[in-house]
mmCIF file of C-alpha atoms in Angstrom:
data_model
loop_
_atom_site.group_PDB
_atom_site.id
_atom_site.type_symbol
_atom_site.label_atom_id
_atom_site.label_comp_id
_atom_site.label_asym_id
_atom_site.label_seq_id
_atom_site.Cartn_x
_atom_site.Cartn_y
_atom_site.Cartn_z
ATOM 1 C CA MET A 1 32.778 30.690 25.498
ATOM 2 C CA PHE A 2 29.750 28.533 26.091
ATOM 3 C CA PRO A 3 27.430 28.474 23.055
ATOM 4 C CA ILE A 4 24.662 31.072 22.981
ATOM 5 C CA HIS A 5 22.310 28.545 21.435
ATOM 6 C CA ARG A 6 21.143 25.695 23.633
ATOM 7 C CA PRO A 7 18.841 23.347 21.635
ATOM 8 C CA ARG A 8 17.986 21.509 24.851
ATOM 9 C CA ARG A 9 15.913 24.505 25.952
ATOM 10 C CA LEU A 10 13.150 23.331 23.623
ATOM 11 C CA ARG A 11 13.285 19.752 24.903
ATOM 12 C CA SER A 12 12.793 20.465 28.581
ATOM 13 C CA ASN A 13 9.241 19.104 28.991
ATOM 14 C CA PRO A 14 6.673 17.088 27.021
ATOM 15 C CA GLN A 15 4.337 20.017 26.308
ATOM 16 C CA LEU A 16 7.139 22.121 24.843
ATOM 17 C CA ARG A 17 8.421 19.213 22.773
ATOM 18 C CA ARG A 18 4.950 18.736 21.314
ATOM 19 C CA MET A 19 4.649 22.452 20.522
ATOM 20 C CA VAL A 20 7.810 22.488 18.417
ATOM 21 C CA CYS A 21 7.472 19.022 16.896
ATOM 22 C CA GLU A 22 7.983 19.277 13.139
ATOM 23 C CA ASN A 23 6.120 16.133 12.052
ATOM 24 C CA VAL A 24 3.151 14.698 13.891
ATOM 25 C CA LEU A 25 1.735 11.284 13.082
ATOM 26 C CA THR A 26 -2.075 11.066 13.209
ATOM 27 C CA THR A 27 -4.623 8.345 12.626
ATOM 28 C CA GLN A 28 -5.805 10.271 9.549
ATOM 29 C CA ASP A 29 -2.476 9.472 7.884
ATOM 30 C CA LEU A 30 -3.108 5.721 7.905
ATOM 31 C CA ILE A 31 -4.499 3.233 5.394
ATOM 32 C CA TYR A 32 -5.090 -0.377 6.424
ATOM 33 C CA PRO A 33 -4.575 -3.262 3.942
ATOM 34 C CA LEU A 34 -7.046 -6.169 3.953
ATOM 35 C CA PHE A 35 -7.003 -9.521 2.136
ATOM 36 C CA ALA A 36 -10.347 -10.890 0.933
ATOM 37 C CA VAL A 37 -10.989 -14.590 0.277
ATOM 38 C CA PRO A 38 -14.092 -16.558 -0.768
ATOM 39 C CA GLY A 39 -16.251 -18.272 1.836
ATOM 40 C CA THR A 40 -17.788 -17.281 5.145
ATOM 41 C CA SER A 41 -16.511 -17.003 8.724
ATOM 42 C CA ILE A 42 -12.914 -17.301 7.549
ATOM 43 C CA ALA A 43 -10.088 -15.592 9.434
ATOM 44 C CA LYS A 44 -6.870 -17.374 8.514
ATOM 45 C CA GLU A 45 -3.733 -15.851 10.017
ATOM 46 C CA VAL A 46 -0.815 -15.343 7.652
ATOM 47 C CA VAL A 47 2.021 -17.319 9.237
ATOM 48 C CA SER A 48 4.724 -14.887 8.141
ATOM 49 C CA MET A 49 2.666 -11.843 9.220
ATOM 50 C CA PRO A 50 1.465 -12.286 12.826
ATOM 51 C CA GLY A 51 -1.780 -10.395 13.380
ATOM 52 C CA VAL A 52 -2.666 -10.224 9.670
ATOM 53 C CA TYR A 53 -5.421 -12.432 8.270
ATOM 54 C CA GLN A 54 -7.016 -13.615 5.078
ATOM 55 C CA LEU A 55 -10.672 -12.764 5.660
ATOM 56 C CA SER A 56 -13.967 -13.791 4.100
ATOM 57 C CA ILE A 57 -16.239 -10.920 3.129
ATOM 58 C CA ASP A 58 -18.339 -11.092 6.306
ATOM 59 C CA LYS A 59 -15.128 -10.793 8.327
ATOM 60 C CA ILE A 60 -13.856 -8.020 6.042
ATOM 61 C CA VAL A 61 -16.999 -6.049 6.898
ATOM 62 C CA GLU A 62 -16.426 -6.578 10.623
ATOM 63 C CA GLU A 63 -12.835 -5.438 10.225
ATOM 64 C CA ALA A 64 -13.897 -2.398 8.203
ATOM 65 C CA LYS A 65 -16.271 -1.334 10.982
ATOM 66 C CA GLU A 66 -13.479 -1.647 13.546
ATOM 67 C CA VAL A 67 -11.088 0.319 11.326
ATOM 68 C CA TYR A 68 -13.634 3.107 10.913
ATOM 69 C CA ASP A 69 -14.374 3.213 14.641
ATOM 70 C CA LEU A 70 -10.648 3.623 15.294
ATOM 71 C CA GLY A 71 -10.649 6.743 13.121
ATOM 72 C CA ILE A 72 -8.628 5.238 10.270
ATOM 73 C CA PRO A 73 -10.039 6.844 7.116
ATOM 74 C CA ALA A 74 -9.320 4.182 4.496
ATOM 75 C CA ILE A 75 -8.619 0.554 3.665
ATOM 76 C CA ILE A 76 -7.022 -0.985 0.594
ATOM 77 C CA LEU A 77 -8.399 -4.303 -0.629
ATOM 78 C CA PHE A 78 -6.458 -7.215 -2.074
ATOM 79 C CA GLY A 79 -8.217 -10.325 -3.344
ATOM 80 C CA ILE A 80 -7.421 -14.012 -3.421
ATOM 81 C CA PRO A 81 -9.818 -15.657 -5.911
ATOM 82 C CA GLU A 82 -11.113 -19.198 -5.767
ATOM 83 C CA ASP A 83 -9.719 -19.917 -9.233
ATOM 84 C CA LYS A 84 -6.848 -18.408 -11.198
ATOM 85 C CA ASP A 85 -6.278 -18.351 -14.955
ATOM 86 C CA ALA A 86 -4.132 -16.729 -17.635
ATOM 87 C CA GLU A 87 -6.804 -14.085 -18.271
ATOM 88 C CA ALA A 88 -6.901 -12.961 -14.615
ATOM 89 C CA THR A 89 -10.688 -13.310 -14.771
ATOM 90 C CA GLY A 90 -11.125 -12.866 -11.036
ATOM 91 C CA ALA A 91 -9.626 -9.368 -11.250
ATOM 92 C CA TRP A 92 -12.107 -7.883 -13.719
ATOM 93 C CA HIS A 93 -15.224 -10.026 -13.393
ATOM 94 C CA ASP A 94 -18.205 -8.261 -11.837
ATOM 95 C CA CYS A 95 -18.324 -11.016 -9.208
ATOM 96 C CA GLY A 96 -14.607 -10.801 -8.459
ATOM 97 C CA ILE A 97 -13.642 -11.070 -4.803
ATOM 98 C CA VAL A 98 -12.478 -7.444 -4.468
ATOM 99 C CA GLN A 99 -15.631 -6.185 -6.168
ATOM 100 C CA LYS A 100 -17.831 -8.186 -3.799
ATOM 101 C CA ALA A 101 -15.828 -7.111 -0.765
ATOM 102 C CA ALA A 102 -15.897 -3.448 -1.808
ATOM 103 C CA SER A 103 -19.675 -3.487 -2.289
ATOM 104 C CA ALA A 104 -20.228 -5.116 1.088
ATOM 105 C CA VAL A 105 -17.946 -2.647 2.880
ATOM 106 C CA LYS A 106 -19.491 0.417 1.220
ATOM 107 C CA GLN A 107 -22.955 -0.790 2.143
ATOM 108 C CA ALA A 108 -21.974 -1.388 5.780
ATOM 109 C CA VAL A 109 -19.580 1.548 6.296
ATOM 110 C CA PRO A 110 -20.361 4.093 3.562
ATOM 111 C CA ASP A 111 -18.035 6.787 4.907
ATOM 112 C CA LEU A 112 -14.951 4.555 4.945
ATOM 113 C CA ILE A 113 -12.751 5.164 1.901
ATOM 114 C CA VAL A 114 -12.214 1.941 -0.037
ATOM 115 C CA ILE A 115 -9.146 1.696 -2.240
ATOM 116 C CA ALA A 116 -8.770 -1.193 -4.666
ATOM 117 C CA ASP A 117 -5.379 -2.604 -5.535
ATOM 118 C CA THR A 118 -5.673 -2.776 -9.312
ATOM 119 C CA CYS A 119 -3.270 -5.504 -10.326
ATOM 120 C CA LEU A 120 -3.420 -8.999 -11.779
ATOM 121 C CA CYS A 121 -0.777 -11.051 -9.972
ATOM 122 C CA GLU A 122 -3.212 -12.480 -7.415
ATOM 123 C CA TYR A 123 -5.493 -13.644 -10.220
ATOM 124 C CA THR A 124 -3.143 -15.176 -12.813
ATOM 125 C CA ASN A 125 -2.183 -18.824 -12.664
ATOM 126 C CA HIS A 126 1.492 -17.916 -13.116
ATOM 127 C CA GLY A 127 1.666 -15.135 -10.507
ATOM 128 C CA HIS A 128 2.811 -12.364 -12.824
ATOM 129 C CA CYS A 129 1.084 -9.014 -13.260
ATOM 130 C CA GLY A 130 -0.290 -9.481 -16.781
ATOM 131 C CA TYR A 131 -0.207 -11.394 -20.023
ATOM 132 C CA LEU A 132 2.846 -13.523 -20.755
ATOM 133 C CA GLU A 133 3.964 -14.515 -24.211
ATOM 134 C CA LEU A 134 3.108 -18.164 -24.777
ATOM 135 C CA GLY A 135 5.999 -20.368 -23.672
ATOM 136 C CA ASP A 136 7.998 -17.507 -22.135
ATOM 137 C CA LEU A 137 9.305 -18.554 -18.717
ATOM 138 C CA THR A 138 11.240 -15.360 -18.010
ATOM 139 C CA GLY A 139 8.339 -13.375 -16.572
ATOM 140 C CA ARG A 140 8.397 -10.709 -19.289
ATOM 141 C CA VAL A 141 4.860 -9.360 -19.219
ATOM 142 C CA LEU A 142 3.338 -8.127 -22.479
ATOM 143 C CA ASN A 143 2.687 -4.500 -21.651
ATOM 144 C CA ASP A 144 -0.040 -3.265 -23.993
ATOM 145 C CA PRO A 145 -2.328 -6.350 -23.883
ATOM 146 C CA THR A 146 -2.080 -6.155 -20.078
ATOM 147 C CA LEU A 147 -3.357 -2.559 -20.181
ATOM 148 C CA GLU A 148 -6.625 -3.852 -21.631
ATOM 149 C CA LEU A 149 -7.096 -6.161 -18.627
ATOM 150 C CA LEU A 150 -6.259 -3.354 -16.212
ATOM 151 C CA LYS A 151 -8.833 -1.102 -17.849
ATOM 152 C CA LYS A 152 -11.539 -3.736 -17.393
ATOM 153 C CA THR A 153 -10.439 -4.337 -13.806
ATOM 154 C CA ALA A 154 -10.552 -0.655 -12.871
ATOM 155 C CA VAL A 155 -14.027 -0.182 -14.343
ATOM 156 C CA ALA A 156 -15.337 -3.291 -12.569
ATOM 157 C CA GLN A 157 -13.939 -2.022 -9.277
ATOM 158 C CA ALA A 158 -15.477 1.396 -9.818
ATOM 159 C CA ASN A 159 -18.824 -0.220 -10.598
ATOM 160 C CA ALA A 160 -18.565 -2.030 -7.259
ATOM 161 C CA GLY A 161 -18.308 1.266 -5.384
ATOM 162 C CA VAL A 162 -14.563 1.624 -4.890
ATOM 163 C CA ASP A 163 -13.529 5.198 -4.042
ATOM 164 C CA ILE A 164 -9.924 5.110 -5.316
ATOM 165 C CA ILE A 165 -8.219 2.992 -7.962
ATOM 166 C CA ALA A 166 -4.614 2.027 -7.146
ATOM 167 C CA PRO A 167 -2.823 0.367 -10.087
ATOM 168 C CA SER A 168 0.297 -1.446 -8.883
ATOM 169 C CA GLY A 169 1.610 -3.503 -11.796
ATOM 170 C CA MET A 170 4.142 -0.942 -13.068
ATOM 171 C CA MET A 171 3.028 -1.285 -16.677
ATOM 172 C CA ASP A 172 4.099 1.543 -18.967
ATOM 173 C CA GLY A 173 1.105 3.793 -19.651
ATOM 174 C CA PHE A 174 -1.173 2.163 -17.097
ATOM 175 C CA VAL A 175 -2.349 5.435 -15.560
ATOM 176 C CA GLN A 176 -3.365 6.895 -18.919
ATOM 177 C CA ALA A 177 -5.123 3.697 -19.969
ATOM 178 C CA ILE A 178 -7.053 3.407 -16.695
ATOM 179 C CA ARG A 179 -7.920 7.118 -16.637
ATOM 180 C CA ALA A 180 -9.372 6.876 -20.154
ATOM 181 C CA ALA A 181 -11.352 3.758 -19.279
ATOM 182 C CA LEU A 182 -12.769 5.259 -16.092
ATOM 183 C CA ASP A 183 -13.722 8.486 -17.839
ATOM 184 C CA GLU A 184 -15.378 6.646 -20.701
ATOM 185 C CA ALA A 185 -17.409 4.597 -18.196
ATOM 186 C CA GLY A 186 -18.579 7.748 -16.403
ATOM 187 C CA PHE A 187 -16.186 7.541 -13.442
ATOM 188 C CA GLU A 188 -14.255 10.723 -14.122
ATOM 189 C CA GLY A 189 -14.604 11.614 -10.422
ATOM 190 C CA ILE A 190 -12.686 8.575 -9.161
ATOM 191 C CA PRO A 191 -9.028 9.376 -8.387
ATOM 192 C CA ILE A 192 -6.028 7.216 -9.233
ATOM 193 C CA LEU A 193 -3.404 6.455 -6.600
ATOM 194 C CA SER A 194 -0.561 5.196 -8.741
ATOM 195 C CA TYR A 195 2.121 2.850 -7.464
ATOM 196 C CA ALA A 196 4.457 5.195 -9.297
ATOM 197 C CA ALA A 197 7.791 4.049 -7.861
ATOM 198 C CA LYS A 198 7.508 0.364 -7.006
ATOM 199 C CA TYR A 199 10.760 -1.485 -6.567
ATOM 200 C CA ALA A 200 11.598 -5.161 -7.172
ATOM 201 C CA SER A 201 12.112 -5.684 -3.464
ATOM 202 C CA ALA A 202 12.918 -8.617 -1.204
ATOM 203 C CA TYR A 203 10.700 -6.947 1.414
ATOM 204 C CA TYR A 204 7.565 -8.284 -0.319
ATOM 205 C CA GLY A 205 8.082 -11.897 0.770
ATOM 206 C CA PRO A 206 5.399 -12.172 3.464
ATOM 207 C CA PHE A 207 2.869 -10.339 1.264
ATOM 208 C CA ARG A 208 3.172 -13.096 -1.316
ATOM 209 C CA ASP A 209 2.133 -15.547 1.379
ATOM 210 C CA ALA A 210 -0.835 -13.350 2.273
ATOM 211 C CA ALA A 211 -1.933 -12.738 -1.331
ATOM 212 C CA GLU A 212 -0.844 -16.150 -2.638
ATOM 213 C CA SER A 213 0.828 -14.382 -5.545
ATOM 214 C CA THR A 214 4.376 -15.754 -5.711
ATOM 215 C CA PRO A 215 5.478 -16.008 -9.375
ATOM 216 C CA GLN A 216 5.637 -19.616 -10.577
ATOM 217 C CA PHE A 217 8.803 -18.843 -12.535
ATOM 218 C CA GLY A 218 11.066 -15.905 -13.310
ATOM 219 C CA ASP A 219 10.701 -12.721 -11.300
ATOM 220 C CA ARG A 220 9.192 -9.242 -11.601
ATOM 221 C CA ARG A 221 12.346 -7.330 -12.437
ATOM 222 C CA THR A 222 11.247 -6.722 -16.020
ATOM 223 C CA TYR A 223 8.535 -4.365 -14.764
ATOM 224 C CA GLN A 224 9.354 -3.381 -11.164
ATOM 225 C CA MET A 225 12.231 -0.980 -10.537
ATOM 226 C CA ASP A 226 15.856 -1.757 -9.736
ATOM 227 C CA PRO A 227 16.584 -0.995 -6.029
ATOM 228 C CA GLY A 228 19.745 0.850 -7.049
ATOM 229 C CA ASN A 229 17.884 3.487 -9.078
ATOM 230 C CA ALA A 230 16.697 6.841 -7.767
ATOM 231 C CA ARG A 231 16.549 9.123 -10.824
ATOM 232 C CA GLU A 232 14.381 6.528 -12.523
ATOM 233 C CA ALA A 233 11.768 7.001 -9.795
ATOM 234 C CA LEU A 234 11.460 10.662 -10.729
ATOM 235 C CA LYS A 235 11.010 9.703 -14.373
ATOM 236 C CA GLU A 236 8.274 7.265 -13.416
ATOM 237 C CA ILE A 237 6.386 9.809 -11.329
ATOM 238 C CA GLN A 238 6.654 12.462 -14.040
ATOM 239 C CA LEU A 239 5.138 10.061 -16.548
ATOM 240 C CA ASP A 240 2.306 9.153 -14.175
ATOM 241 C CA ILE A 241 1.568 12.793 -13.422
ATOM 242 C CA ALA A 242 1.406 13.554 -17.141
ATOM 243 C CA GLU A 243 -0.972 10.617 -17.590
ATOM 244 C CA GLY A 244 -3.388 11.892 -14.946
ATOM 245 C CA ALA A 245 -2.384 10.361 -11.603
ATOM 246 C CA ASP A 246 -3.982 12.109 -8.632
ATOM 247 C CA MET A 247 -1.707 10.617 -5.959
ATOM 248 C CA LEU A 248 1.650 8.855 -6.060
ATOM 249 C CA MET A 249 3.005 5.931 -4.081
ATOM 250 C CA VAL A 250 6.507 4.808 -3.174
ATOM 251 C CA LYS A 251 6.868 1.115 -2.316
ATOM 252 C CA PRO A 252 8.573 -0.123 -0.137
ATOM 253 C CA ALA A 253 8.998 2.650 2.411
ATOM 254 C CA LEU A 254 11.632 1.874 5.036
ATOM 255 C CA ALA A 255 14.604 1.305 2.719
ATOM 256 C CA TYR A 256 13.378 3.969 0.280
ATOM 257 C CA MET A 257 12.876 7.067 2.414
ATOM 258 C CA ASP A 258 15.285 8.926 0.148
ATOM 259 C CA ILE A 259 12.896 8.166 -2.725
ATOM 260 C CA ILE A 260 9.903 9.402 -0.719
ATOM 261 C CA TRP A 261 11.808 12.639 -0.116
ATOM 262 C CA ARG A 262 12.790 13.026 -3.791
ATOM 263 C CA VAL A 263 9.230 12.369 -4.956
ATOM 264 C CA LYS A 264 7.768 14.842 -2.455
ATOM 265 C CA GLU A 265 10.257 17.506 -3.524
ATOM 266 C CA ALA A 266 9.391 16.933 -7.201
ATOM 267 C CA THR A 267 5.599 17.213 -6.999
ATOM 268 C CA ASN A 268 2.714 18.918 -5.220
ATOM 269 C CA LEU A 269 0.577 15.776 -5.422
ATOM 270 C CA PRO A 270 -0.134 13.756 -2.274
ATOM 271 C CA VAL A 271 2.521 11.094 -1.718
ATOM 272 C CA ALA A 272 1.815 7.712 -0.129
ATOM 273 C CA ALA A 273 4.364 5.335 1.357
ATOM 274 C CA TYR A 274 3.666 1.603 1.580
ATOM 275 C CA ASN A 275 5.106 0.164 4.795
ATOM 276 C CA VAL A 276 5.294 -3.309 3.283
ATOM 277 C CA SER A 277 4.962 -6.814 4.677
ATOM 278 C CA GLY A 278 8.655 -7.504 5.227
ATOM 279 C CA GLU A 279 9.046 -4.282 7.177
ATOM 280 C CA TYR A 280 6.033 -5.204 9.295
ATOM 281 C CA SER A 281 7.162 -8.788 9.904
ATOM 282 C CA MET A 282 10.685 -7.793 10.982
ATOM 283 C CA ILE A 283 9.295 -5.562 13.720
ATOM 284 C CA LYS A 284 6.727 -8.172 14.741
ATOM 285 C CA ALA A 285 9.342 -10.916 14.968
ATOM 286 C CA ALA A 286 11.692 -8.728 17.003
ATOM 287 C CA ALA A 287 8.864 -7.656 19.309
ATOM 288 C CA LEU A 288 7.651 -11.220 19.848
ATOM 289 C CA ASN A 289 11.198 -12.138 20.867
ATOM 290 C CA GLY A 290 11.335 -9.224 23.285
ATOM 291 C CA TRP A 291 14.164 -7.554 21.383
ATOM 292 C CA VAL A 292 12.400 -4.233 20.745
ATOM 293 C CA ASP A 293 9.587 -2.148 22.205
ATOM 294 C CA GLU A 294 6.983 -2.705 19.485
ATOM 295 C CA GLN A 295 4.908 0.386 20.215
ATOM 296 C CA ARG A 296 7.831 2.788 20.224
ATOM 297 C CA VAL A 297 9.508 1.248 17.178
ATOM 298 C CA VAL A 298 6.289 1.224 15.126
ATOM 299 C CA LEU A 299 5.377 4.829 15.923
ATOM 300 C CA GLU A 300 8.936 6.003 15.332
ATOM 301 C CA THR A 301 9.014 4.197 11.982
ATOM 302 C CA LEU A 302 5.678 5.604 10.822
ATOM 303 C CA THR A 303 6.697 9.107 11.912
ATOM 304 C CA SER A 304 9.906 8.754 9.915
ATOM 305 C CA PHE A 305 7.849 8.203 6.766
ATOM 306 C CA LYS A 306 6.060 11.489 7.416
ATOM 307 C CA ARG A 307 9.370 13.210 8.035
ATOM 308 C CA ALA A 308 10.582 11.891 4.676
ATOM 309 C CA GLY A 309 7.568 13.493 2.987
ATOM 310 C CA ALA A 310 4.743 10.936 2.999
ATOM 311 C CA ASP A 311 1.222 12.330 3.322
ATOM 312 C CA LEU A 312 -0.380 8.873 3.570
ATOM 313 C CA ILE A 313 0.976 5.619 4.988
ATOM 314 C CA LEU A 314 -0.289 2.176 4.037
ATOM 315 C CA THR A 315 0.614 -0.068 6.951
ATOM 316 C CA TYR A 316 -0.375 -3.320 8.605
ATOM 317 C CA HIS A 317 0.376 -1.584 11.906
ATOM 318 C CA ALA A 318 -2.512 0.854 11.345
ATOM 319 C CA LYS A 319 -4.940 -0.497 13.940
ATOM 320 C CA ASP A 320 -2.329 -0.793 16.661
ATOM 321 C CA ALA A 321 -0.957 2.648 15.805
ATOM 322 C CA ALA A 322 -4.432 4.171 15.966
ATOM 323 C CA ARG A 323 -5.000 2.709 19.438
ATOM 324 C CA TRP A 324 -1.647 3.941 20.722
ATOM 325 C CA LEU A 325 -2.157 7.406 19.268
ATOM 326 C CA ALA A 326 -5.621 7.639 20.805
ATOM 327 C CA LYS A 327 -4.064 7.042 24.223
ATOM 328 C CA GLY A 328 -1.437 9.711 23.621
ATOM 329 C CA HIS A 329 1.407 7.233 23.910
ATOM 330 C CA PHE A 330 3.710 9.024 21.495
#
């Protein structure tokens, strides 16, 4: 007997397919990363990330206006300081590059949500995410002294007008330390988007070109997670929730959709997925070679993150995706 159920009945035309679609990607889901550098009129393309630029603050403001006009609700700022040192001074100084960029963006586009990446690797002269023990060339960051720098950084960013603090260094206790510092400084209303499950991934390569943050020695495996671990991600998110995180992030996204799903199942908090630089660059390279349809692959990939459970998606594809979605191309 022919089956009673015919799933193709609900695929017969575009309108019907849209009516029964389970996960719909929208521009409101997107967050666009930007890289701020000192100077003026600077727009330096990142060689390993076609279409992504290091931008001076005047150019950051122009980009922020474009992002807002496209309907993208938020940006996340990364900074490349003029000088780096062991104290990561550029991260927490009131005149730090992210602080200056955030202030300029909030003045020009007050309704755009500005997220600050709260980490130290771009600002240290060794490229690691905190204090290192003198003479240690293994990359083992001293956890608790680093928390003190992160606290100062978060408060400086809040003072500059940042809407959301996003600590990414994977230090034990960093959410609790930052929450206490923000509250003490009168910023109890500023939420924390924690990089709760951040893996020691090979997909970060192009980002390190963009942020100029490649470690000078060792690696980040003493603080970022082992790619083979899944249960550990749930432990990390539980700790961050207990410490006061308001939102949780999984990074990377494409090779970790099972982690996005597990995190979403384990919490009612909003979950963000970071569609990282290596994921972006692979699609760009394939598209530039004519091997894939960039638009279709990008929108399918971003939709898959939503299907896995992501509420928010940080992606370098955000502007292109917003334009395609506005034209109803997916």
